[in-house]
mmCIF file of C-alpha atoms in Angstrom:
data_model
loop_
_atom_site.group_PDB
_atom_site.id
_atom_site.type_symbol
_atom_site.label_atom_id
_atom_site.label_comp_id
_atom_site.label_asym_id
_atom_site.label_seq_id
_atom_site.Cartn_x
_atom_site.Cartn_y
_atom_site.Cartn_z
ATOM 1 C CA MET A 1 1.367 -8.471 -18.363
ATOM 2 C CA SER A 2 4.081 -6.633 -16.476
ATOM 3 C CA GLU A 3 6.692 -8.165 -14.189
ATOM 4 C CA PRO A 4 5.627 -9.666 -10.846
ATOM 5 C CA ILE A 5 6.108 -7.624 -7.697
ATOM 6 C CA LYS A 6 9.541 -7.823 -6.092
ATOM 7 C CA ASN A 7 8.748 -6.747 -2.511
ATOM 8 C CA ARG A 8 6.975 -8.453 0.348
ATOM 9 C CA TYR A 9 4.186 -6.513 2.067
ATOM 10 C CA GLU A 10 2.063 -6.676 5.184
ATOM 11 C CA PHE A 11 -0.901 -4.393 5.719
ATOM 12 C CA VAL A 12 -3.547 -3.409 8.249
ATOM 13 C CA ILE A 13 -7.067 -2.340 7.224
ATOM 14 C CA LEU A 14 -9.157 -0.280 9.625
ATOM 15 C CA PHE A 15 -12.826 -0.015 8.695
ATOM 16 C CA ASP A 16 -15.968 0.808 10.615
ATOM 17 C CA VAL A 17 -19.713 0.233 10.563
ATOM 18 C CA GLU A 18 -22.443 2.487 11.868
ATOM 19 C CA ASN A 19 -25.985 1.175 12.341
ATOM 20 C CA GLY A 20 -25.448 -1.780 10.053
ATOM 21 C CA ASN A 21 -24.662 -5.461 9.820
ATOM 22 C CA PRO A 22 -21.130 -5.836 8.435
ATOM 23 C CA ASN A 23 -21.240 -9.635 8.063
ATOM 24 C CA GLY A 24 -24.293 -11.676 9.032
ATOM 25 C CA ASP A 25 -24.000 -15.218 10.377
ATOM 26 C CA PRO A 26 -26.447 -17.556 8.578
ATOM 27 C CA ASP A 27 -26.211 -20.000 11.491
ATOM 28 C CA ALA A 28 -27.520 -17.318 13.861
ATOM 29 C CA GLY A 29 -30.419 -15.822 11.925
ATOM 30 C CA ASN A 30 -28.042 -13.503 10.062
ATOM 31 C CA MET A 31 -27.049 -11.641 13.220
ATOM 32 C CA PRO A 32 -23.684 -9.834 13.114
ATOM 33 C CA ARG A 33 -20.854 -12.280 13.801
ATOM 34 C CA VAL A 34 -19.483 -12.030 17.336
ATOM 35 C CA ASP A 35 -16.781 -13.950 19.178
ATOM 36 C CA PRO A 36 -18.794 -15.431 22.093
ATOM 37 C CA GLU A 37 -15.788 -15.443 24.440
ATOM 38 C CA THR A 38 -14.707 -11.820 24.003
ATOM 39 C CA GLY A 39 -17.721 -10.051 22.499
ATOM 40 C CA LEU A 40 -15.553 -8.754 19.650
ATOM 41 C CA GLY A 41 -17.241 -8.437 16.281
ATOM 42 C CA ILE A 42 -15.994 -10.598 13.405
ATOM 43 C CA VAL A 43 -15.944 -10.095 9.638
ATOM 44 C CA THR A 44 -14.649 -13.056 7.644
ATOM 45 C CA ASP A 45 -11.881 -12.928 5.065
ATOM 46 C CA VAL A 46 -14.328 -14.329 2.509
ATOM 47 C CA CYS A 47 -16.631 -11.344 3.031
ATOM 48 C CA LEU A 48 -13.820 -8.830 2.515
ATOM 49 C CA LYS A 49 -12.484 -10.601 -0.579
ATOM 50 C CA ARG A 50 -16.001 -10.485 -2.026
ATOM 51 C CA LYS A 51 -15.996 -6.690 -1.659
ATOM 52 C CA ILE A 52 -12.595 -6.453 -3.356
ATOM 53 C CA ARG A 53 -13.751 -8.682 -6.214
ATOM 54 C CA ASN A 54 -16.906 -6.612 -6.644
ATOM 55 C CA TYR A 55 -14.914 -3.379 -6.820
ATOM 56 C CA VAL A 56 -12.524 -4.754 -9.444
ATOM 57 C CA GLU A 57 -15.454 -6.055 -11.481
ATOM 58 C CA THR A 58 -17.158 -2.660 -11.249
ATOM 59 C CA VAL A 59 -14.188 -0.571 -12.381
ATOM 60 C CA LYS A 60 -12.687 -2.999 -14.912
ATOM 61 C CA GLU A 61 -15.929 -4.355 -16.408
ATOM 62 C CA ASP A 62 -14.389 -7.678 -17.475
ATOM 63 C CA ALA A 63 -11.437 -6.056 -19.242
ATOM 64 C CA THR A 64 -8.840 -8.487 -20.541
ATOM 65 C CA GLY A 65 -6.772 -9.790 -17.663
ATOM 66 C CA TYR A 66 -9.140 -8.423 -15.016
ATOM 67 C CA ARG A 67 -12.080 -10.798 -15.100
ATOM 68 C CA ILE A 68 -13.392 -12.312 -11.854
ATOM 69 C CA TYR A 69 -13.406 -16.094 -11.395
ATOM 70 C CA VAL A 70 -15.547 -16.365 -8.238
ATOM 71 C CA LYS A 71 -18.546 -14.498 -9.605
ATOM 72 C CA ASP A 72 -22.264 -14.509 -8.908
ATOM 73 C CA GLY A 73 -24.220 -16.482 -11.499
ATOM 74 C CA VAL A 74 -21.195 -17.928 -13.324
ATOM 75 C CA PRO A 75 -20.429 -21.638 -12.663
ATOM 76 C CA LEU A 76 -16.739 -22.238 -12.034
ATOM 77 C CA ASN A 77 -16.472 -24.989 -14.621
ATOM 78 C CA ARG A 78 -17.684 -22.594 -17.306
ATOM 79 C CA SER A 79 -14.590 -20.471 -16.683
ATOM 80 C CA ASP A 80 -12.386 -23.565 -16.352
ATOM 81 C CA GLY A 81 -13.659 -24.752 -19.707
ATOM 82 C CA GLU A 82 -12.492 -21.533 -21.373
ATOM 83 C CA ALA A 83 -8.875 -22.468 -20.680
ATOM 84 C CA TYR A 84 -9.419 -25.873 -22.303
ATOM 85 C CA VAL A 85 -10.994 -24.272 -25.374
ATOM 86 C CA GLU A 86 -8.191 -21.716 -25.667
ATOM 87 C CA LEU A 87 -5.530 -24.430 -25.486
ATOM 88 C CA ASP A 88 -7.473 -26.799 -27.790
ATOM 89 C CA ILE A 89 -8.018 -29.403 -25.090
ATOM 90 C CA THR A 90 -11.084 -31.632 -24.967
ATOM 91 C CA GLU A 91 -12.328 -34.366 -22.693
ATOM 92 C CA LYS A 92 -11.201 -36.896 -25.292
ATOM 93 C CA ASN A 93 -7.684 -35.638 -25.961
ATOM 94 C CA VAL A 94 -6.685 -34.263 -22.545
ATOM 95 C CA LYS A 95 -4.798 -37.415 -21.473
ATOM 96 C CA GLU A 96 -2.869 -37.649 -24.726
ATOM 97 C CA LYS A 97 -2.016 -33.947 -24.684
ATOM 98 C CA LYS A 98 -0.700 -34.138 -21.134
ATOM 99 C CA LYS A 99 1.471 -37.123 -22.045
ATOM 100 C CA ALA A 100 2.841 -35.275 -25.062
ATOM 101 C CA ASP A 101 3.395 -32.025 -23.142
ATOM 102 C CA PRO A 102 4.466 -32.470 -19.495
ATOM 103 C CA ASP A 103 4.217 -28.692 -19.087
ATOM 104 C CA LEU A 104 0.542 -28.541 -20.054
ATOM 105 C CA ASP A 105 -0.764 -28.294 -16.492
ATOM 106 C CA ARG A 106 1.372 -25.208 -15.929
ATOM 107 C CA LYS A 107 0.150 -23.660 -19.198
ATOM 108 C CA ILE A 108 -3.476 -24.174 -18.141
ATOM 109 C CA ARG A 109 -2.790 -22.655 -14.735
ATOM 110 C CA ASP A 110 -0.924 -19.713 -16.253
ATOM 111 C CA TRP A 111 -3.794 -19.011 -18.651
ATOM 112 C CA MET A 112 -6.225 -18.836 -15.746
ATOM 113 C CA CYS A 113 -3.907 -16.562 -13.757
ATOM 114 C CA ALA A 114 -3.386 -14.255 -16.721
ATOM 115 C CA ASN A 115 -7.116 -13.841 -17.361
ATOM 116 C CA PHE A 116 -8.659 -13.724 -13.882
ATOM 117 C CA TYR A 117 -7.571 -11.032 -11.443
ATOM 118 C CA ASP A 118 -8.851 -12.780 -8.331
ATOM 119 C CA ILE A 119 -6.976 -16.000 -9.158
ATOM 120 C CA ARG A 120 -3.802 -13.975 -9.687
ATOM 121 C CA THR A 121 -4.416 -12.256 -6.353
ATOM 122 C CA PHE A 122 -6.059 -14.694 -3.932
ATOM 123 C CA GLY A 123 -5.489 -18.023 -5.671
ATOM 124 C CA ALA A 124 -8.178 -20.641 -6.324
ATOM 125 C CA VAL A 125 -9.007 -24.334 -6.444
ATOM 126 C CA MET A 126 -9.869 -24.912 -10.103
ATOM 127 C CA THR A 127 -10.788 -28.586 -10.159
ATOM 128 C CA THR A 128 -14.364 -29.175 -11.279
ATOM 129 C CA PHE A 129 -15.979 -32.120 -13.003
ATOM 130 C CA MET A 130 -18.254 -32.513 -15.994
ATOM 131 C CA LYS A 131 -18.309 -36.087 -17.311
ATOM 132 C CA ALA A 132 -14.505 -36.192 -17.213
ATOM 133 C CA ALA A 133 -12.197 -34.250 -14.936
ATOM 134 C CA LEU A 134 -11.877 -30.563 -15.812
ATOM 135 C CA ASN A 135 -8.728 -29.701 -13.914
ATOM 136 C CA CYS A 136 -7.068 -26.292 -14.151
ATOM 137 C CA GLY A 137 -4.990 -26.884 -11.033
ATOM 138 C CA GLN A 138 -4.759 -25.240 -7.639
ATOM 139 C CA VAL A 139 -3.171 -21.854 -7.095
ATOM 140 C CA ARG A 140 -2.018 -20.439 -3.779
ATOM 141 C CA GLY A 141 -2.403 -16.697 -4.135
ATOM 142 C CA PRO A 142 0.172 -14.172 -2.940
ATOM 143 C CA VAL A 143 -2.462 -12.041 -1.162
ATOM 144 C CA GLN A 144 -3.951 -13.452 2.018
ATOM 145 C CA LEU A 145 -6.343 -11.838 4.501
ATOM 146 C CA GLY A 146 -7.201 -12.804 8.056
ATOM 147 C CA PHE A 147 -10.532 -12.355 9.815
ATOM 148 C CA ALA A 148 -11.304 -8.790 10.850
ATOM 149 C CA ARG A 149 -12.071 -8.238 14.533
ATOM 150 C CA SER A 150 -13.501 -5.197 16.206
ATOM 151 C CA VAL A 151 -11.180 -3.148 18.372
ATOM 152 C CA GLU A 152 -13.691 -3.235 21.233
ATOM 153 C CA PRO A 153 -16.640 -5.524 22.022
ATOM 154 C CA VAL A 154 -19.802 -4.824 20.037
ATOM 155 C CA VAL A 155 -23.407 -5.270 21.179
ATOM 156 C CA PRO A 156 -25.616 -6.250 18.226
ATOM 157 C CA GLN A 157 -29.141 -4.864 18.462
ATOM 158 C CA GLU A 158 -32.374 -6.291 17.117
ATOM 159 C CA VAL A 159 -34.514 -3.527 15.638
ATOM 160 C CA THR A 160 -38.210 -4.125 14.969
ATOM 161 C CA ILE A 161 -39.535 -2.601 11.743
ATOM 162 C CA THR A 162 -42.981 -2.337 10.160
ATOM 163 C CA ARG A 163 -44.227 -2.005 6.615
ATOM 164 C CA VAL A 164 -47.611 -0.987 5.210
ATOM 165 C CA ALA A 165 -47.345 -3.221 2.130
ATOM 166 C CA ILE A 166 -49.114 -6.489 3.012
ATOM 167 C CA THR A 167 -47.962 -9.668 1.304
ATOM 168 C CA THR A 168 -51.281 -11.350 0.416
ATOM 169 C CA GLU A 169 -54.962 -10.424 -0.049
ATOM 170 C CA ALA A 170 -55.913 -12.707 2.830
ATOM 171 C CA ASP A 171 -53.489 -10.971 5.188
ATOM 172 C CA ALA A 172 -54.704 -7.555 4.022
ATOM 173 C CA GLU A 173 -58.192 -8.381 5.306
ATOM 174 C CA LYS A 174 -56.796 -9.041 8.808
ATOM 175 C CA LYS A 175 -54.127 -6.376 9.354
ATOM 176 C CA GLY A 176 -52.813 -3.065 8.109
ATOM 177 C CA THR A 177 -49.099 -3.550 8.703
ATOM 178 C CA GLU A 178 -46.528 -6.325 8.876
ATOM 179 C CA MET A 179 -43.685 -6.644 11.357
ATOM 180 C CA GLY A 180 -40.069 -7.485 10.648
ATOM 181 C CA ARG A 181 -36.643 -7.387 12.266
ATOM 182 C CA LYS A 182 -33.182 -6.306 11.312
ATOM 183 C CA TYR A 183 -29.897 -6.611 13.176
ATOM 184 C CA ILE A 184 -27.368 -3.812 13.520
ATOM 185 C CA VAL A 185 -24.128 -2.936 15.227
ATOM 186 C CA PRO A 186 -24.588 0.661 16.512
ATOM 187 C CA TYR A 187 -20.881 1.294 15.947
ATOM 188 C CA GLY A 188 -17.794 -0.840 15.538
ATOM 189 C CA LEU A 189 -14.232 -0.231 14.377
ATOM 190 C CA TYR A 190 -12.711 -3.351 12.836
ATOM 191 C CA ARG A 191 -9.096 -4.295 12.175
ATOM 192 C CA CYS A 192 -7.974 -6.756 9.508
ATOM 193 C CA GLU A 193 -4.395 -7.861 8.806
ATOM 194 C CA GLY A 194 -3.094 -9.093 5.471
ATOM 195 C CA TYR A 195 -0.010 -10.442 3.741
ATOM 196 C CA ILE A 196 1.454 -10.258 0.230
ATOM 197 C CA SER A 197 4.146 -12.706 -0.873
ATOM 198 C CA ALA A 198 6.383 -11.554 -3.711
ATOM 199 C CA ASN A 199 7.829 -15.062 -3.795
ATOM 200 C CA LEU A 200 4.454 -16.618 -4.689
ATOM 201 C CA ALA A 201 3.774 -13.813 -7.149
ATOM 202 C CA ARG A 202 6.995 -14.595 -9.016
ATOM 203 C CA LYS A 203 6.763 -18.370 -8.877
ATOM 204 C CA THR A 204 3.055 -18.891 -9.430
ATOM 205 C CA THR A 205 0.550 -16.203 -10.357
ATOM 206 C CA GLY A 206 2.455 -13.230 -11.820
ATOM 207 C CA PHE A 207 0.760 -10.710 -9.488
ATOM 208 C CA SER A 208 2.214 -7.416 -10.739
ATOM 209 C CA GLU A 209 2.775 -3.828 -9.615
ATOM 210 C CA GLU A 210 -0.342 -2.814 -11.574
ATOM 211 C CA ASP A 211 -2.283 -5.530 -9.780
ATOM 212 C CA LEU A 212 -0.932 -4.258 -6.470
ATOM 213 C CA SER A 213 -2.016 -0.675 -7.178
ATOM 214 C CA LEU A 214 -5.486 -1.937 -8.075
ATOM 215 C CA LEU A 215 -5.592 -3.966 -4.850
ATOM 216 C CA TRP A 216 -4.829 -0.898 -2.714
ATOM 217 C CA GLU A 217 -7.470 1.055 -4.608
ATOM 218 C CA ALA A 218 -10.007 -1.747 -4.180
ATOM 219 C CA ILE A 219 -9.357 -2.069 -0.439
ATOM 220 C CA ILE A 220 -9.699 1.666 0.209
ATOM 221 C CA ASN A 221 -12.931 1.851 -1.827
ATOM 222 C CA MET A 222 -14.400 -1.614 -1.253
ATOM 223 C CA PHE A 223 -17.516 -0.296 0.537
ATOM 224 C CA GLU A 224 -18.068 2.754 -1.676
ATOM 225 C CA HIS A 225 -20.042 0.871 -4.348
ATOM 226 C CA ASP A 226 -21.563 -1.639 -1.949
ATOM 227 C CA HIS A 227 -23.860 0.477 0.201
ATOM 228 C CA SER A 228 -27.149 -1.036 1.305
ATOM 229 C CA ALA A 229 -29.720 -0.498 4.046
ATOM 230 C CA ALA A 230 -28.652 -3.751 5.721
ATOM 231 C CA ARG A 231 -24.972 -2.791 5.973
ATOM 232 C CA GLY A 232 -25.577 0.741 7.186
ATOM 233 C CA LYS A 233 -22.685 3.163 6.935
ATOM 234 C CA MET A 234 -19.416 1.338 6.273
ATOM 235 C CA ALA A 235 -16.089 2.860 5.285
ATOM 236 C CA VAL A 236 -12.408 2.013 5.166
ATOM 237 C CA ARG A 237 -10.810 4.591 7.426
ATOM 238 C CA GLU A 238 -7.150 3.760 6.908
ATOM 239 C CA LEU A 239 -4.871 1.314 5.099
ATOM 240 C CA ILE A 240 -1.431 0.951 6.682
ATOM 241 C CA VAL A 241 1.118 -0.757 4.420
ATOM 242 C CA PHE A 242 4.515 -2.149 5.427
ATOM 243 C CA LYS A 243 6.892 -2.662 2.493
ATOM 244 C CA HIS A 244 10.016 -4.808 2.710
ATOM 245 C CA ASP A 245 13.001 -4.055 0.483
ATOM 246 C CA SER A 246 13.307 -7.716 -0.559
ATOM 247 C CA GLU A 247 11.233 -10.581 -1.879
ATOM 248 C CA LEU A 248 11.375 -12.669 1.303
ATOM 249 C CA GLY A 249 11.159 -9.794 3.762
ATOM 250 C CA CYS A 250 13.249 -8.295 6.529
ATOM 251 C CA ALA A 251 11.165 -8.930 9.679
ATOM 252 C CA PRO A 252 8.378 -11.170 11.011
ATOM 253 C CA ALA A 253 4.894 -9.946 10.195
ATOM 254 C CA TRP A 254 3.780 -9.909 13.834
ATOM 255 C CA LYS A 255 6.468 -7.392 14.762
ATOM 256 C CA LEU A 256 5.108 -4.995 12.168
ATOM 257 C CA PHE A 257 1.481 -5.524 13.157
ATOM 258 C CA ASP A 258 2.398 -4.811 16.791
ATOM 259 C CA LEU A 259 3.567 -1.336 15.750
ATOM 260 C CA VAL A 260 -0.017 -0.367 14.901
ATOM 261 C CA LYS A 261 -1.917 0.679 18.007
ATOM 262 C CA VAL A 262 -5.596 1.608 18.110
ATOM 263 C CA GLY A 263 -6.914 3.123 21.327
ATOM 264 C CA ARG A 264 -9.547 5.478 22.679
ATOM 265 C CA LYS A 265 -8.736 9.188 22.704
ATOM 266 C CA ASP A 266 -10.205 9.407 26.169
ATOM 267 C CA ALA A 267 -8.726 6.358 27.870
ATOM 268 C CA ASP A 268 -10.830 6.882 31.001
ATOM 269 C CA THR A 269 -14.242 7.055 29.357
ATOM 270 C CA LEU A 270 -16.795 4.347 29.990
ATOM 271 C CA ALA A 271 -19.094 5.490 27.193
ATOM 272 C CA PRO A 272 -19.289 3.225 24.138
ATOM 273 C CA ALA A 273 -17.582 4.480 20.997
ATOM 274 C CA ARG A 274 -19.934 5.900 18.406
ATOM 275 C CA SER A 275 -17.561 7.307 15.756
ATOM 276 C CA TYR A 276 -14.068 6.928 14.328
ATOM 277 C CA GLN A 277 -13.149 10.205 16.022
ATOM 278 C CA ASP A 278 -13.419 8.420 19.385
ATOM 279 C CA TYR A 279 -10.219 6.527 18.509
ATOM 280 C CA ILE A 280 -6.597 7.401 17.858
ATOM 281 C CA VAL A 281 -4.407 5.299 15.563
ATOM 282 C CA THR A 282 -0.646 5.386 15.930
ATOM 283 C CA VAL A 283 2.220 3.631 14.146
ATOM 284 C CA ASP A 284 5.575 3.543 15.912
ATOM 285 C CA GLU A 285 7.686 4.191 12.814
ATOM 286 C CA SER A 286 10.771 4.766 14.973
ATOM 287 C CA ALA A 287 10.737 1.027 15.740
ATOM 288 C CA LEU A 288 10.525 -0.117 12.113
ATOM 289 C CA PRO A 289 13.083 -2.875 11.399
ATOM 290 C CA ALA A 290 15.844 -2.123 8.890
ATOM 291 C CA GLY A 291 14.650 -2.601 5.322
ATOM 292 C CA VAL A 292 10.968 -1.916 6.081
ATOM 293 C CA THR A 293 9.044 1.268 5.275
ATOM 294 C CA CYS A 294 5.509 2.268 6.218
ATOM 295 C CA GLN A 295 2.884 4.114 4.199
ATOM 296 C CA ARG A 296 -0.510 5.206 5.525
ATOM 297 C CA MET A 297 -3.295 5.472 2.947
ATOM 298 C CA GLY A 298 -6.963 6.313 3.017
#
């Protein structure tokens, strides 16, 4: 693995949805998540990290060092157990080995970080149990995402659908179609803010420049291999990255985020937005603090 990153970063992701459900709420019949006080749409950090994991898994295909820990159909303790096998640790000898080697916990953690991209990136809680404790430690990842919120309020719609394929023979004798419902957001532009700590990358996970390049690639393309009828048309429109010239950074994150403004092209219109072209995105680069640069991708 290459050297950990040496610069702190903050970033803003702008993505949109058209006639789709970007993140259903299971507590509300899978309707699109909405802040009840403001009407702004919400997409959770967990949802976005899932898309990033899926992209990395798609392009890397479990290549060495780029496996995914939080993965559909793979119990976490199966992956935890691989570290124990690799380091010749068993349920019977784990206590003795840890007494003999005080650094063993770090070696287990480092093995997991080196082999699983999402642990190296987002961190993980790797304490599962099978008869005896299977503990690979806890890792706080250098990359953190917040919830995404829509720039303007969204109005989820319930669309009634029909199908001609009847479920059972008994139902087929009574009716020719079946009714169903799906929920969509006609259009919404969402903004998500994120952070990357070079300090945590150096001290804990070893998140590298190659990992960083893959992260940017995964963010920009995270919806490109995840299209479905339920999610409609989703796309990352822009990724705005602020790079500090030091490990600990040169300015508070909020000052950088405040430089990114998203507004309507026609400020006087009352019509709801229906495309990305209805908005204008500006970054006040003249107000960048010393030691910080900005790059716009996408």
